Amino acid sequence: MDYRHEWKHEINKSDLLTLRLRLRAIMKSDPHAIDGKYVIRSLYFDTWADRALREKLDGVSVREKFRIRYYNGDTGLIHLEKKSKWNSLGNKQTALLTMEEAQAVVEGRLDWMKEHPHGLVRELYAKMRTEELRPRTIVDYTREPFVYAPGNTRVTFDYNIRTGLGCTDFLNPDCTMVPAGDAPAILEVKWDTFLPDIIRDAIQLPGRRAGAFSKYAQCRIYG
């Protein structure tokens, strides 16, 4: 399993404007972005005892979480993702789901998953059966992504974070979404074996240190 280095920083609007100008001068916008950004909708899974949430809040260094997501309202391309964390390192495994498969997961119709050709789908099935993993809440946000080939470096700004509260109707574009409290903007930096000095220097801000912000945890503030 290949892990990538990950940093997260909570930033304010002034920070975002400053960093955006810096990064535009040295990095390229992700080619999948539309006008430099895209909107992400994710459905996060957790146990009845909120294990994923509690492990995040307690700072457990080795943990995992499952989610399904799509971009810019395009339900023709839905990803099942498993994010694994080991201290400051992260790994993401991905499988594609059809819209019908994603809806079946939301509705708890799971038997088809045990025969799925992708192992990640079968793993989710096993954990939904044995650990009572279940859809927990929808998380929406806007992302501005930048890429830089050396180090396979990726820098993103995430903001306008909204929560579906207890709603899990993932494919319903009219699902009620509300701001997730006073959520900050988030700077995320990811790289493979090295972070280029030009990027390291560009993202420096006075008084900002790497943290452990979780959009899922932020979207659970109402329960």
Tab-separated table of N, CA, C and O in Angstrom, residues 66-153:
chain	number	residue	atom	x	y	z
A	66	PHE	N	-14.699	5.211	5.128
A	66	PHE	CA	-15.269	4.945	3.809
A	66	PHE	C	-16.199	6.099	3.422
A	66	PHE	O	-16.870	6.687	4.282
A	67	ARG	N	-16.252	6.386	2.132
A	67	ARG	CA	-17.176	7.388	1.614
A	67	ARG	C	-17.449	7.083	0.153
A	67	ARG	O	-16.684	6.380	-0.516
A	68	ILE	N	-18.572	7.594	-0.347
A	68	ILE	CA	-18.819	7.590	-1.782
A	68	ILE	C	-19.018	9.042	-2.195
A	68	ILE	O	-19.542	9.860	-1.433
A	69	ARG	N	-18.579	9.379	-3.419
A	69	ARG	CA	-18.626	10.782	-3.813
A	69	ARG	C	-18.724	10.939	-5.322
A	69	ARG	O	-18.398	10.034	-6.085
A	70	TYR	N	-19.191	12.124	-5.704
A	70	TYR	CA	-19.169	12.510	-7.112
A	70	TYR	C	-18.886	13.999	-7.200
A	70	TYR	O	-18.914	14.725	-6.191
A	71	TYR	N	-18.616	14.455	-8.417
A	71	TYR	CA	-18.129	15.812	-8.628
A	71	TYR	C	-19.053	16.583	-9.563
A	71	TYR	O	-19.527	16.043	-10.567
A	72	ASN	N	-19.274	17.846	-9.217
A	72	ASN	CA	-20.028	18.764	-10.074
A	72	ASN	C	-21.390	18.218	-10.483
A	72	ASN	O	-21.854	18.442	-11.604
A	73	GLY	N	-22.027	17.478	-9.585
A	73	GLY	CA	-23.367	16.974	-9.861
A	73	GLY	C	-23.424	15.843	-10.861
A	73	GLY	O	-24.516	15.443	-11.277
A	74	ASP	N	-22.275	15.308	-11.280
A	74	ASP	CA	-22.238	14.259	-12.296
A	74	ASP	C	-22.365	12.888	-11.634
A	74	ASP	O	-21.380	12.293	-11.198
A	75	THR	N	-23.587	12.364	-11.568
A	75	THR	CA	-23.820	11.066	-10.943
A	75	THR	C	-23.488	9.904	-11.884
A	75	THR	O	-23.662	8.749	-11.518
A	76	GLY	N	-22.993	10.225	-13.078
A	76	GLY	CA	-22.551	9.182	-13.991
A	76	GLY	C	-21.173	8.647	-13.638
A	76	GLY	O	-20.724	7.652	-14.209
A	77	LEU	N	-20.478	9.313	-12.698
A	77	LEU	CA	-19.154	8.864	-12.278
A	77	LEU	C	-19.080	8.982	-10.757
A	77	LEU	O	-18.802	10.045	-10.208
A	78	ILE	N	-19.346	7.871	-10.089
A	78	ILE	CA	-19.397	7.838	-8.622
A	78	ILE	C	-18.260	6.965	-8.111
A	78	ILE	O	-18.027	5.863	-8.611
A	79	HIS	N	-17.547	7.471	-7.118
A	79	HIS	CA	-16.398	6.773	-6.560
A	79	HIS	C	-16.717	6.260	-5.151
A	79	HIS	O	-17.229	7.013	-4.323
A	80	LEU	N	-16.394	5.011	-4.895
A	80	LEU	CA	-16.299	4.504	-3.533
A	80	LEU	C	-14.848	4.655	-3.128
A	80	LEU	O	-13.945	4.236	-3.868
A	81	GLU	N	-14.606	5.255	-1.963
A	81	GLU	CA	-13.240	5.494	-1.528
A	81	GLU	C	-13.033	5.005	-0.093
A	81	GLU	O	-13.906	5.170	0.768
A	82	LYS	N	-11.869	4.434	0.141
A	82	LYS	CA	-11.427	4.102	1.494
A	82	LYS	C	-10.174	4.909	1.768
A	82	LYS	O	-9.161	4.757	1.079
A	83	LYS	N	-10.242	5.806	2.774
A	83	LYS	CA	-9.085	6.602	3.169
A	83	LYS	C	-8.458	5.966	4.411
A	83	LYS	O	-9.136	5.770	5.412
A	84	SER	N	-7.178	5.659	4.314
A	84	SER	CA	-6.440	5.099	5.442
A	84	SER	C	-5.402	6.108	5.896
A	84	SER	O	-4.723	6.732	5.076
A	85	LYS	N	-5.269	6.289	7.200
A	85	LYS	CA	-4.308	7.228	7.768
A	85	LYS	C	-3.327	6.495	8.681
A	85	LYS	O	-3.717	5.620	9.448
A	86	TRP	N	-2.067	6.870	8.568
A	86	TRP	CA	-1.038	6.395	9.464
A	86	TRP	C	-0.197	7.604	9.834
A	86	TRP	O	0.649	8.045	9.069
A	87	ASN	N	-0.506	8.193	11.006
A	87	ASN	CA	0.096	9.463	11.413
A	87	ASN	C	-0.164	10.523	10.337
A	87	ASN	O	-1.307	10.782	10.015
A	88	SER	N	0.887	11.112	9.751
A	88	SER	CA	0.700	12.163	8.743
A	88	SER	C	0.674	11.624	7.325
A	88	SER	O	0.669	12.402	6.360
A	89	LEU	N	0.649	10.307	7.179
A	89	LEU	CA	0.621	9.690	5.861
A	89	LEU	C	-0.793	9.227	5.529
A	89	LEU	O	-1.543	8.816	6.416
A	90	GLY	N	-1.145	9.287	4.254
A	90	GLY	CA	-2.485	8.890	3.840
A	90	GLY	C	-2.452	8.031	2.594
A	90	GLY	O	-1.560	8.149	1.747
A	91	ASN	N	-3.427	7.151	2.482
A	91	ASN	CA	-3.597	6.302	1.306
A	91	ASN	C	-5.065	6.296	0.928
A	91	ASN	O	-5.940	6.312	1.803
A	92	LYS	N	-5.344	6.286	-0.359
A	92	LYS	CA	-6.732	6.243	-0.824
A	92	LYS	C	-6.895	5.118	-1.840
A	92	LYS	O	-6.168	5.057	-2.821
A	93	GLN	N	-7.871	4.240	-1.593
A	93	GLN	CA	-8.246	3.196	-2.534
A	93	GLN	C	-9.606	3.552	-3.114
A	93	GLN	O	-10.481	4.054	-2.397
A	94	THR	N	-9.784	3.276	-4.405
A	94	THR	CA	-10.987	3.734	-5.104
A	94	THR	C	-11.585	2.638	-5.965
A	94	THR	O	-10.859	1.843	-6.575
A	95	ALA	N	-12.910	2.601	-6.015
A	95	ALA	CA	-13.647	1.738	-6.942
A	95	ALA	C	-14.805	2.548	-7.511
A	95	ALA	O	-15.340	3.432	-6.841
A	96	LEU	N	-15.185	2.264	-8.741
A	96	LEU	CA	-16.304	2.958	-9.363
A	96	LEU	C	-17.615	2.238	-9.053
A	96	LEU	O	-17.676	1.010	-9.022
A	97	LEU	N	-18.656	3.039	-8.825
A	97	LEU	CA	-20.006	2.521	-8.622
A	97	LEU	C	-20.929	3.131	-9.661
A	97	LEU	O	-20.761	4.296	-10.044
A	98	THR	N	-21.920	2.362	-10.093
A	98	THR	CA	-22.966	2.931	-10.928
A	98	THR	C	-23.940	3.696	-10.033
A	98	THR	O	-23.942	3.526	-8.802
A	99	MET	N	-24.769	4.507	-10.630
A	99	MET	CA	-25.761	5.241	-9.864
A	99	MET	C	-26.709	4.271	-9.159
A	99	MET	O	-27.095	4.495	-7.999
A	100	GLU	N	-27.059	3.173	-9.826
A	100	GLU	CA	-27.959	2.184	-9.231
A	100	GLU	C	-27.294	1.497	-8.044
A	100	GLU	O	-27.936	1.236	-7.019
A	101	GLU	N	-25.994	1.217	-8.161
A	101	GLU	CA	-25.280	0.590	-7.052
A	101	GLU	C	-25.178	1.520	-5.852
A	101	GLU	O	-25.370	1.107	-4.705
A	102	ALA	N	-24.870	2.794	-6.119
A	102	ALA	CA	-24.774	3.765	-5.030
A	102	ALA	C	-26.112	3.916	-4.311
A	102	ALA	O	-26.168	3.977	-3.075
A	103	GLN	N	-27.200	3.961	-5.073
A	103	GLN	CA	-28.516	4.085	-4.462
A	103	GLN	C	-28.853	2.850	-3.633
A	103	GLN	O	-29.451	2.950	-2.553
A	104	ALA	N	-28.432	1.685	-4.115
A	104	ALA	CA	-28.682	0.452	-3.361
A	104	ALA	C	-27.953	0.487	-2.014
A	104	ALA	O	-28.494	0.061	-0.989
A	105	VAL	N	-26.725	1.003	-1.998
A	105	VAL	CA	-25.983	1.116	-0.738
A	105	VAL	C	-26.727	2.046	0.220
A	105	VAL	O	-26.875	1.752	1.409
A	106	VAL	N	-27.194	3.185	-0.296
A	106	VAL	CA	-27.918	4.150	0.537
A	106	VAL	C	-29.157	3.506	1.150
A	106	VAL	O	-29.483	3.734	2.320
A	107	GLU	N	-29.831	2.689	0.381
A	107	GLU	CA	-31.075	2.074	0.836
A	107	GLU	C	-30.853	0.783	1.624
A	107	GLU	O	-31.812	0.165	2.079
A	108	GLY	N	-29.608	0.351	1.776
A	108	GLY	CA	-29.328	-0.848	2.548
A	108	GLY	C	-29.557	-2.152	1.813
A	108	GLY	O	-29.645	-3.211	2.436
A	109	ARG	N	-29.636	-2.089	0.492
A	109	ARG	CA	-29.761	-3.311	-0.316
A	109	ARG	C	-28.348	-3.745	-0.707
A	109	ARG	O	-27.767	-3.212	-1.642
A	110	LEU	N	-27.796	-4.740	0.001
A	110	LEU	CA	-26.366	-4.989	-0.043
A	110	LEU	C	-25.936	-6.321	-0.665
A	110	LEU	O	-24.753	-6.493	-0.958
A	111	ASP	N	-26.834	-7.250	-0.865
A	111	ASP	CA	-26.424	-8.598	-1.244
A	111	ASP	C	-25.589	-8.633	-2.516
A	111	ASP	O	-24.681	-9.467	-2.646
A	112	TRP	N	-25.868	-7.758	-3.464
A	112	TRP	CA	-25.116	-7.730	-4.713
A	112	TRP	C	-23.639	-7.447	-4.489
A	112	TRP	O	-22.778	-7.836	-5.304
A	113	MET	N	-23.290	-6.800	-3.376
A	113	MET	CA	-21.918	-6.359	-3.142
A	113	MET	C	-20.958	-7.522	-2.898
A	113	MET	O	-19.780	-7.449	-3.232
A	114	LYS	N	-21.464	-8.618	-2.316
A	114	LYS	CA	-20.570	-9.725	-1.956
A	114	LYS	C	-20.011	-10.447	-3.179
A	114	LYS	O	-19.015	-11.168	-3.062
A	115	GLU	N	-20.628	-10.252	-4.346
A	115	GLU	CA	-20.147	-10.873	-5.579
A	115	GLU	C	-19.515	-9.840	-6.519
A	115	GLU	O	-19.186	-10.162	-7.653
A	116	HIS	N	-19.303	-8.630	-6.043
A	116	HIS	CA	-18.770	-7.572	-6.909
A	116	HIS	C	-17.319	-7.881	-7.289
A	116	HIS	O	-16.543	-8.384	-6.473
A	117	PRO	N	-16.919	-7.578	-8.534
A	117	PRO	CA	-15.549	-7.886	-8.965
A	117	PRO	C	-14.474	-7.069	-8.261
A	117	PRO	O	-13.309	-7.485	-8.230
A	118	HIS	N	-14.829	-5.913	-7.698
A	118	HIS	CA	-13.816	-5.086	-7.041
A	118	HIS	C	-13.755	-5.402	-5.549
A	118	HIS	O	-14.762	-5.390	-4.843
A	119	GLY	N	-12.551	-5.675	-5.069
A	119	GLY	CA	-12.366	-6.061	-3.676
A	119	GLY	C	-12.793	-4.997	-2.685
A	119	GLY	O	-13.210	-5.313	-1.566
A	120	LEU	N	-12.696	-3.709	-3.058
A	120	LEU	CA	-13.074	-2.641	-2.136
A	120	LEU	C	-14.574	-2.656	-1.868
A	120	LEU	O	-15.012	-2.397	-0.739
A	121	VAL	N	-15.356	-2.970	-2.880
A	121	VAL	CA	-16.805	-3.072	-2.696
A	121	VAL	C	-17.124	-4.240	-1.779
A	121	VAL	O	-17.968	-4.136	-0.881
A	122	ARG	N	-16.431	-5.354	-1.968
A	122	ARG	CA	-16.651	-6.520	-1.107
A	122	ARG	C	-16.216	-6.217	0.331
A	122	ARG	O	-16.847	-6.681	1.285
A	123	GLU	N	-15.154	-5.440	0.492
A	123	GLU	CA	-14.708	-5.072	1.837
A	123	GLU	C	-15.746	-4.197	2.537
A	123	GLU	O	-16.041	-4.395	3.727
A	124	LEU	N	-16.304	-3.225	1.809
A	124	LEU	CA	-17.352	-2.402	2.401
A	124	LEU	C	-18.543	-3.260	2.789
A	124	LEU	O	-19.123	-3.083	3.870
A	125	TYR	N	-18.919	-4.198	1.934
A	125	TYR	CA	-20.033	-5.096	2.244
A	125	TYR	C	-19.778	-5.845	3.554
A	125	TYR	O	-20.645	-5.900	4.448
A	126	ALA	N	-18.569	-6.400	3.691
A	126	ALA	CA	-18.241	-7.170	4.883
A	126	ALA	C	-18.334	-6.309	6.138
A	126	ALA	O	-18.855	-6.748	7.178
A	127	LYS	N	-17.881	-5.067	6.051
A	127	LYS	CA	-17.878	-4.199	7.223
A	127	LYS	C	-19.272	-3.649	7.517
A	127	LYS	O	-19.588	-3.374	8.678
A	128	MET	N	-20.099	-3.519	6.489
A	128	MET	CA	-21.476	-3.123	6.746
A	128	MET	C	-22.245	-4.258	7.414
A	128	MET	O	-23.147	-4.016	8.224
A	129	ARG	N	-21.867	-5.486	7.100
A	129	ARG	CA	-22.542	-6.642	7.704
A	129	ARG	C	-22.023	-6.945	9.104
A	129	ARG	O	-22.800	-7.245	10.011
A	130	THR	N	-20.703	-6.884	9.287
A	130	THR	CA	-20.117	-7.341	10.545
A	130	THR	C	-19.898	-6.219	11.557
A	130	THR	O	-19.919	-6.464	12.767
A	131	GLU	N	-19.676	-4.992	11.087
A	131	GLU	CA	-19.392	-3.875	11.987
A	131	GLU	C	-20.525	-2.839	12.010
A	131	GLU	O	-20.400	-1.816	12.661
A	132	GLU	N	-21.596	-3.131	11.279
A	132	GLU	CA	-22.742	-2.231	11.185
A	132	GLU	C	-22.342	-0.843	10.679
A	132	GLU	O	-22.892	0.172	11.104
A	133	LEU	N	-21.364	-0.829	9.781
A	133	LEU	CA	-21.028	0.417	9.107
A	133	LEU	C	-22.232	0.837	8.273
A	133	LEU	O	-22.872	-0.004	7.632
A	134	ARG	N	-22.546	2.134	8.253
A	134	ARG	CA	-23.743	2.600	7.559
A	134	ARG	C	-23.537	4.028	7.059
A	134	ARG	O	-22.690	4.762	7.586
A	135	PRO	N	-24.304	4.455	6.064
A	135	PRO	CA	-24.238	5.859	5.645
A	135	PRO	C	-24.606	6.766	6.808
A	135	PRO	O	-25.578	6.505	7.523
A	136	ARG	N	-23.824	7.846	7.000
A	136	ARG	CA	-24.051	8.694	8.178
A	136	ARG	C	-24.487	10.108	7.837
A	136	ARG	O	-25.434	10.616	8.391
A	137	THR	N	-23.770	10.792	6.947
A	137	THR	CA	-24.187	12.140	6.556
A	137	THR	C	-23.533	12.550	5.257
A	137	THR	O	-22.472	12.033	4.884
A	138	ILE	N	-24.162	13.497	4.577
A	138	ILE	CA	-23.633	14.060	3.341
A	138	ILE	C	-22.769	15.269	3.671
A	138	ILE	O	-23.099	16.065	4.545
A	139	VAL	N	-21.660	15.400	2.953
A	139	VAL	CA	-20.766	16.546	3.089
A	139	VAL	C	-20.555	17.155	1.707
A	139	VAL	O	-20.122	16.471	0.783
A	140	ASP	N	-20.885	18.434	1.564
A	140	ASP	CA	-20.658	19.173	0.320
A	140	ASP	C	-19.593	20.238	0.549
A	140	ASP	O	-19.542	20.845	1.628
A	141	TYR	N	-18.771	20.500	-0.448
A	141	TYR	CA	-17.847	21.629	-0.364
A	141	TYR	C	-17.301	21.965	-1.744
A	141	TYR	O	-17.413	21.175	-2.686
A	142	THR	N	-16.723	23.150	-1.842
A	142	THR	CA	-16.071	23.607	-3.064
A	142	THR	C	-14.573	23.417	-2.921
A	142	THR	O	-14.006	23.695	-1.862
A	143	ARG	N	-13.937	22.944	-3.985
A	143	ARG	CA	-12.480	22.713	-3.963
A	143	ARG	C	-11.812	23.448	-5.121
A	143	ARG	O	-12.291	23.404	-6.254
A	144	GLU	N	-10.699	24.097	-4.831
A	144	GLU	CA	-9.819	24.677	-5.846
A	144	GLU	C	-8.528	23.867	-5.833
A	144	GLU	O	-7.763	23.939	-4.865
A	145	PRO	N	-8.262	23.080	-6.875
A	145	PRO	CA	-7.096	22.199	-6.874
A	145	PRO	C	-5.965	22.702	-7.794
A	145	PRO	O	-6.194	23.173	-8.905
A	146	PHE	N	-4.725	22.566	-7.290
A	146	PHE	CA	-3.540	22.905	-8.057
A	146	PHE	C	-2.601	21.696	-8.072
A	146	PHE	O	-2.513	20.952	-7.085
A	147	VAL	N	-1.888	21.512	-9.189
A	147	VAL	CA	-0.978	20.368	-9.315
A	147	VAL	C	0.394	20.845	-9.759
A	147	VAL	O	0.546	21.872	-10.437
A	148	TYR	N	1.404	20.063	-9.363
A	148	TYR	CA	2.800	20.363	-9.697
A	148	TYR	C	3.502	19.029	-9.849
A	148	TYR	O	3.516	18.213	-8.916
A	149	ALA	N	4.069	18.765	-11.033
A	149	ALA	CA	4.594	17.433	-11.349
A	149	ALA	C	5.690	16.954	-10.401
A	149	ALA	O	5.634	15.817	-9.919
A	150	PRO	N	6.719	17.770	-10.102
A	150	PRO	CA	7.752	17.277	-9.179
A	150	PRO	C	7.155	16.899	-7.818
A	150	PRO	O	6.404	17.669	-7.220
A	151	GLY	N	7.488	15.706	-7.361
A	151	GLY	CA	6.942	15.224	-6.093
A	151	GLY	C	5.495	14.783	-6.180
A	151	GLY	O	4.913	14.408	-5.167
A	152	ASN	N	4.907	14.826	-7.403
A	152	ASN	CA	3.476	14.526	-7.555
A	152	ASN	C	2.685	15.337	-6.529
A	152	ASN	O	1.870	14.819	-5.778
A	153	THR	N	2.966	16.649	-6.529
A	153	THR	CA	2.439	17.546	-5.504
A	153	THR	C	1.058	18.052	-5.884
A	153	THR	O	0.801	18.413	-7.034
